Amino acid sequence: MKQITMADVAKLANVSKSTVSQYLNKRYDYMSEETKKRIEKAIDELGYQPNFIARSLKQKSTATIGVIVFNILHMLTTQVLRAIEDVCQERDFHVIVCNTDDDPEKEKKYIEMLRAKQVDGLIIFPTGKNLELYEKMAEEQFPLVFVDRMVPGIPADAILLDNHKAAALAVNHLVEHGYERIGIVAPPIVPHVIPRLERIEGFKHALAEKGLPVMEEYMVGMEISRIKEGLTQLFSSDCPPEALFAINDLTLMEILNFVKDNNIRIPDDLALISIDDVPFSNIYTPTLTTIAQPTFEMGKKAAERLFMQIDQKNEHHQQILRFPPTLIQRGSVKQRT
Amino acid sequence: MKQITMADVAKLANVSKSTVSQYLNKRYDYMSEETKKRIEKAIDELGYQPNFIARSLKQKSTATIGVIVFNILHMLTTQVLRAIEDVCQERDFHVIVCNTDDDPEKEKKYIEMLRAKQVDGLIIFPTGKNLELYEKMAEEQFPLVFVDRMVPGIPADAILLDNHKAAALAVNHLVEHGYERIGIVAPPIVPHVIPRLERIEGFKHALAEKGLPVMEEYMVGMEISRIKEGLTQLFSSDCPPEALFAINDLTLMEILNFVKDNNIRIPDDLALISIDDVPFSNIYTPTLTTIAQPTFEMGKKAAERLFMQIDQKNEHHQQILRFPPTLIQRGSVKQRT
DNA sequence: TTGTATGCGTTATCAA
DNA sequence: TTGATAACGCATACAA
């Protein structure tokens, strides 16, 4: 199956390659109607399809961006990705998607290969551990946007949730409904995972604001697989929490699993609020009070910022955008009597 | 930021471009240790990064495939996609993801643009409406795999669920638990959406096998947004179904919504079984009996079939692979007394 | 063991 | 209004 090239079209239409090129790029300014017709005819007679790779080589633009995420299976990722793709679709850009599983090595490889493939920009949910690489891209002014996490010290755009506010929303909502012994459940707290840190920090801060003590034993921070144990222990203590704040959907799932196994009634025995508005929040019994991230807006903005950088390759100022979370009141937190 | 090319490396290392090229492609057979050293030095002194686009132009391979789906937000899609990406990762291939929203026009555009970008193959969840395009690809022996739906008449590989079996699994499970008045809930039945058709067909067939009548009024097939109304009507009849079979996760959600609004107790008032093992099936009350698709296996196989075609560009025989569904017994179907 | 020349399919510059 | 010709960055056959 031989590729049909511009040369073939040119020959058949009896014009030069350059003329065909002009035609394809709609530079009709000086082209006679007749040549146009002839070229058009030749094109569909041969079923000619332009080769973008060749064009990219010349034009230094592939109309392709890379999106590097931890895991496309996470809801946040999927939704952000969808929004990014929508923006790209409008501009006839394509999106290459890569999963790192939060492994810095994979991230490195992807960044390098995608750049070798000359993608026009990169949107990254960063592992945070490839400092040199991030730095290099920033220095070179390579279009780059971080999402979900940022990397301190790297002057790149970042699209984040306002994590402090999210935590405050949760705490305040609980406190206003009469809860005082509030626990928080999170994956392990590691220094480079900014959102977790910020959410915990926000939690403590909000508690303090409300004049409530921060109880270390109410803070469960461990591997997802161990959370159920952690909860078991916590709830076998003399004075278990009256309310739980799950900092993301994964921890929420573990909590729901735990309460199911232990016949803990929500919200009667335990109030529950979480960040990430899971798809079943409305159909679960009780319905789940959550704090939603504006995932689509975030994805859209990420793409827009990236295109801004792609368009004006000149100086561009870093922007750290924090998106406001939304409290969605449902049934897992009730007014205490 | 000027691109650094092989020529620059060659100059600095005092060798020719071809030697550098050899080096990069690890054709060390006849290269002196010294030249190797010099080239290596030059490369990292300049921070040289090869340009894959240029290489692709020459080699007619981009190490990139396209995956065209309806909507990345659907769980099935996301999981299949993840499996595909994993296989690609092993072969240093990249994946371009496109959402069609089941719109044939978008699909057409994507197929054409991706082919123009010279992707090495395409995995498509087809809308089923671009016959000429599919045909053209098949004729040209362009590497192509359909997933989820197949397109009758197009000799391309297809990875599907064994829909008949899935429906039979559901019906038999219900019948064996003492249910006879079984309803089915589906999106609109349109001729080109094979899985829906097959599931309904399988449903009728299984019912017949069990000697049960097929009740037209128990078959709800309508737009997702109207399903709740449909159910309301169905359940206000004299003789509503005792069990419901949701043919996918979307319809399941509507049913759950409906039962919640109407205080219908599952499984006491109504048994429920569905295709697609939703993430909350284990934590919902009751836990949900589902029929799972082997999504990861399907994605993996899709990628493998595609690579098979990519590798041996010669003759290749169409294969329609039907994957077996798995019944996961949980709490939404109980033994009737 | 390494270098020269040519081609991949476009686009861009400049002539004609 | 159109055509030659030279890039783009790399790979490869062949020569040296």
mmCIF file of C-alpha atoms in Angstrom, chain B residues 83-244:
data_model
loop_
_atom_site.group_PDB
_atom_site.id
_atom_site.type_symbol
_atom_site.label_atom_id
_atom_site.label_comp_id
_atom_site.label_asym_id
_atom_site.label_seq_id
_atom_site.Cartn_x
_atom_site.Cartn_y
_atom_site.Cartn_z
ATOM 1 C CA ALA B 83 -5.057 -1.899 29.957
ATOM 2 C CA ILE B 84 -4.215 -0.747 26.456
ATOM 3 C CA GLU B 85 -1.844 1.838 27.785
ATOM 4 C CA ASP B 86 -0.099 -0.764 29.887
ATOM 5 C CA VAL B 87 0.591 -2.943 26.889
ATOM 6 C CA CYS B 88 1.785 0.050 24.910
ATOM 7 C CA GLN B 89 4.017 1.153 27.706
ATOM 8 C CA GLU B 90 5.915 -2.102 27.449
ATOM 9 C CA ARG B 91 6.585 -1.507 23.805
ATOM 10 C CA ASP B 92 7.363 2.169 24.138
ATOM 11 C CA PHE B 93 4.298 3.099 22.224
ATOM 12 C CA HIS B 94 2.130 6.060 23.028
ATOM 13 C CA VAL B 95 -1.616 6.352 23.002
ATOM 14 C CA ILE B 96 -3.663 9.206 21.601
ATOM 15 C CA VAL B 97 -7.125 9.243 23.155
ATOM 16 C CA CYS B 98 -10.170 10.709 21.457
ATOM 17 C CA ASN B 99 -13.771 11.085 22.607
ATOM 18 C CA THR B 100 -16.491 10.878 20.011
ATOM 19 C CA ASP B 101 -19.565 11.165 22.209
ATOM 20 C CA ASP B 102 -20.922 8.593 19.816
ATOM 21 C CA ASP B 103 -21.026 11.188 17.078
ATOM 22 C CA PRO B 104 -20.083 9.710 13.674
ATOM 23 C CA GLU B 105 -18.857 13.067 12.417
ATOM 24 C CA LYS B 106 -16.371 13.395 15.225
ATOM 25 C CA GLU B 107 -15.344 9.824 14.712
ATOM 26 C CA LYS B 108 -14.710 10.462 11.060
ATOM 27 C CA LYS B 109 -12.630 13.491 11.753
ATOM 28 C CA TYR B 110 -10.566 11.683 14.346
ATOM 29 C CA ILE B 111 -9.922 8.697 12.161
ATOM 30 C CA GLU B 112 -8.818 10.891 9.327
ATOM 31 C CA MET B 113 -6.631 13.137 11.403
ATOM 32 C CA LEU B 114 -5.017 10.296 13.259
ATOM 33 C CA ARG B 115 -4.223 8.547 10.049
ATOM 34 C CA ALA B 116 -2.804 11.765 8.690
ATOM 35 C CA LYS B 117 -0.639 11.838 11.778
ATOM 36 C CA GLN B 118 0.505 8.407 10.747
ATOM 37 C CA VAL B 119 -0.494 6.494 13.837
ATOM 38 C CA ASP B 120 0.545 2.886 13.520
ATOM 39 C CA GLY B 121 -2.882 1.550 14.360
ATOM 40 C CA LEU B 122 -6.314 2.313 15.710
ATOM 41 C CA ILE B 123 -8.438 0.795 18.438
ATOM 42 C CA ILE B 124 -11.992 1.995 18.068
ATOM 43 C CA PHE B 125 -15.200 1.768 20.044
ATOM 44 C CA PRO B 126 -17.110 2.369 16.831
ATOM 45 C CA THR B 127 -20.221 4.429 16.395
ATOM 46 C CA GLY B 128 -20.874 1.960 13.600
ATOM 47 C CA LYS B 129 -21.861 4.632 11.166
ATOM 48 C CA ASN B 130 -18.765 5.328 9.127
ATOM 49 C CA LEU B 131 -18.972 2.252 6.990
ATOM 50 C CA GLU B 132 -16.950 3.570 4.071
ATOM 51 C CA LEU B 133 -14.145 4.623 6.354
ATOM 52 C CA TYR B 134 -13.993 1.339 8.218
ATOM 53 C CA GLU B 135 -14.079 -0.480 4.944
ATOM 54 C CA LYS B 136 -11.275 1.564 3.514
ATOM 55 C CA MET B 137 -9.079 0.825 6.499
ATOM 56 C CA ALA B 138 -9.834 -2.852 6.324
ATOM 57 C CA GLU B 139 -9.068 -2.945 2.624
ATOM 58 C CA GLU B 140 -5.806 -1.163 3.109
ATOM 59 C CA GLN B 141 -4.976 -3.623 5.864
ATOM 60 C CA PHE B 142 -4.498 -0.751 8.216
ATOM 61 C CA PRO B 143 -4.095 -2.150 11.766
ATOM 62 C CA LEU B 144 -7.495 -1.862 13.346
ATOM 63 C CA VAL B 145 -9.334 -3.373 16.275
ATOM 64 C CA PHE B 146 -12.908 -2.712 17.281
ATOM 65 C CA VAL B 147 -13.876 -2.911 20.929
ATOM 66 C CA ASP B 148 -17.246 -3.237 22.636
ATOM 67 C CA ARG B 149 -19.175 -3.030 19.426
ATOM 68 C CA MET B 150 -18.441 -4.678 16.131
ATOM 69 C CA VAL B 151 -19.455 -3.574 12.692
ATOM 70 C CA PRO B 152 -21.125 -6.275 10.633
ATOM 71 C CA GLY B 153 -19.527 -6.667 7.265
ATOM 72 C CA ILE B 154 -16.217 -5.108 8.189
ATOM 73 C CA PRO B 155 -13.448 -7.680 8.351
ATOM 74 C CA ALA B 156 -11.671 -6.234 11.343
ATOM 75 C CA ASP B 157 -10.769 -7.752 14.679
ATOM 76 C CA ALA B 158 -13.346 -7.159 17.362
ATOM 77 C CA ILE B 159 -13.155 -7.560 21.105
ATOM 78 C CA LEU B 160 -16.576 -8.031 22.591
ATOM 79 C CA LEU B 161 -18.366 -9.227 25.638
ATOM 80 C CA ASP B 162 -20.289 -12.426 25.202
ATOM 81 C CA ASN B 163 -23.527 -10.548 25.558
ATOM 82 C CA HIS B 164 -25.807 -13.498 25.165
ATOM 83 C CA LYS B 165 -24.062 -15.243 27.949
ATOM 84 C CA ALA B 166 -24.188 -12.167 30.139
ATOM 85 C CA ALA B 167 -27.923 -11.916 29.721
ATOM 86 C CA ALA B 168 -28.338 -15.629 30.308
ATOM 87 C CA LEU B 169 -26.276 -15.408 33.454
ATOM 88 C CA ALA B 170 -28.574 -12.703 34.744
ATOM 89 C CA VAL B 171 -31.795 -14.411 33.861
ATOM 90 C CA ASN B 172 -30.724 -17.792 35.126
ATOM 91 C CA HIS B 173 -29.529 -16.356 38.383
ATOM 92 C CA LEU B 174 -32.854 -14.667 38.917
ATOM 93 C CA VAL B 175 -34.914 -17.647 37.891
ATOM 94 C CA GLU B 176 -32.914 -19.954 40.089
ATOM 95 C CA HIS B 177 -33.649 -17.679 42.969
ATOM 96 C CA GLY B 178 -37.334 -17.984 42.366
ATOM 97 C CA TYR B 179 -38.092 -14.930 40.242
ATOM 98 C CA GLU B 180 -40.386 -15.135 37.278
ATOM 99 C CA ARG B 181 -41.584 -11.654 36.478
ATOM 100 C CA ILE B 182 -38.329 -10.208 35.265
ATOM 101 C CA GLY B 183 -37.956 -6.802 33.672
ATOM 102 C CA ILE B 184 -35.055 -5.460 31.638
ATOM 103 C CA VAL B 185 -33.915 -1.861 31.506
ATOM 104 C CA ALA B 186 -31.851 -0.507 28.643
ATOM 105 C CA PRO B 187 -31.073 2.619 26.681
ATOM 106 C CA PRO B 188 -32.931 2.967 23.393
ATOM 107 C CA ILE B 189 -32.632 -0.048 21.186
ATOM 108 C CA VAL B 190 -31.085 1.061 17.936
ATOM 109 C CA PRO B 191 -29.943 -1.317 15.252
ATOM 110 C CA HIS B 192 -26.275 -0.421 15.076
ATOM 111 C CA VAL B 193 -25.579 -0.790 18.775
ATOM 112 C CA ILE B 194 -24.857 -4.470 18.795
ATOM 113 C CA PRO B 195 -24.294 -5.067 22.517
ATOM 114 C CA ARG B 196 -27.689 -3.719 23.458
ATOM 115 C CA LEU B 197 -29.342 -5.795 20.811
ATOM 116 C CA GLU B 198 -27.498 -8.901 21.848
ATOM 117 C CA ARG B 199 -28.255 -8.412 25.502
ATOM 118 C CA ILE B 200 -31.932 -8.008 24.859
ATOM 119 C CA GLU B 201 -31.943 -10.925 22.548
ATOM 120 C CA GLY B 202 -30.041 -12.997 25.071
ATOM 121 C CA PHE B 203 -32.532 -11.957 27.693
ATOM 122 C CA LYS B 204 -35.489 -13.122 25.637
ATOM 123 C CA HIS B 205 -33.757 -16.293 24.703
ATOM 124 C CA ALA B 206 -32.851 -17.145 28.274
ATOM 125 C CA LEU B 207 -36.393 -16.465 29.405
ATOM 126 C CA ALA B 208 -37.703 -18.773 26.726
ATOM 127 C CA GLU B 209 -35.240 -21.451 27.747
ATOM 128 C CA LYS B 210 -36.639 -21.299 31.225
ATOM 129 C CA GLY B 211 -40.125 -21.528 29.849
ATOM 130 C CA LEU B 212 -41.046 -18.023 30.887
ATOM 131 C CA PRO B 213 -43.012 -15.617 28.729
ATOM 132 C CA VAL B 214 -41.409 -12.465 27.388
ATOM 133 C CA MET B 215 -43.522 -9.575 28.589
ATOM 134 C CA GLU B 216 -43.177 -6.574 26.317
ATOM 135 C CA GLU B 217 -44.270 -4.220 29.050
ATOM 136 C CA TYR B 218 -41.382 -5.378 31.211
ATOM 137 C CA MET B 219 -38.902 -4.165 28.658
ATOM 138 C CA VAL B 220 -37.950 -0.589 29.298
ATOM 139 C CA GLY B 221 -35.801 0.793 26.475
ATOM 140 C CA MET B 222 -35.436 4.539 26.485
ATOM 141 C CA GLU B 223 -33.130 7.490 26.859
ATOM 142 C CA ILE B 224 -31.323 7.482 30.164
ATOM 143 C CA SER B 225 -33.008 10.695 31.149
ATOM 144 C CA ARG B 226 -36.434 9.169 30.708
ATOM 145 C CA ILE B 227 -35.854 5.871 32.394
ATOM 146 C CA LYS B 228 -37.118 7.008 35.748
ATOM 147 C CA GLU B 229 -40.434 7.967 34.253
ATOM 148 C CA GLY B 230 -40.559 4.668 32.453
ATOM 149 C CA LEU B 231 -39.983 2.842 35.704
ATOM 150 C CA THR B 232 -42.549 4.884 37.518
ATOM 151 C CA GLN B 233 -45.087 3.868 34.977
ATOM 152 C CA LEU B 234 -44.042 0.250 35.022
ATOM 153 C CA PHE B 235 -44.274 0.061 38.785
ATOM 154 C CA SER B 236 -47.661 1.654 38.950
ATOM 155 C CA SER B 237 -49.115 -1.168 36.908
ATOM 156 C CA ASP B 238 -51.118 -3.973 38.495
ATOM 157 C CA CYS B 239 -48.436 -6.475 38.164
ATOM 158 C CA PRO B 240 -44.961 -4.938 38.296
ATOM 159 C CA PRO B 241 -41.833 -7.041 37.840
ATOM 160 C CA GLU B 242 -40.277 -8.765 40.826
ATOM 161 C CA ALA B 243 -36.782 -8.411 39.465
ATOM 162 C CA LEU B 244 -34.920 -6.055 37.193
#
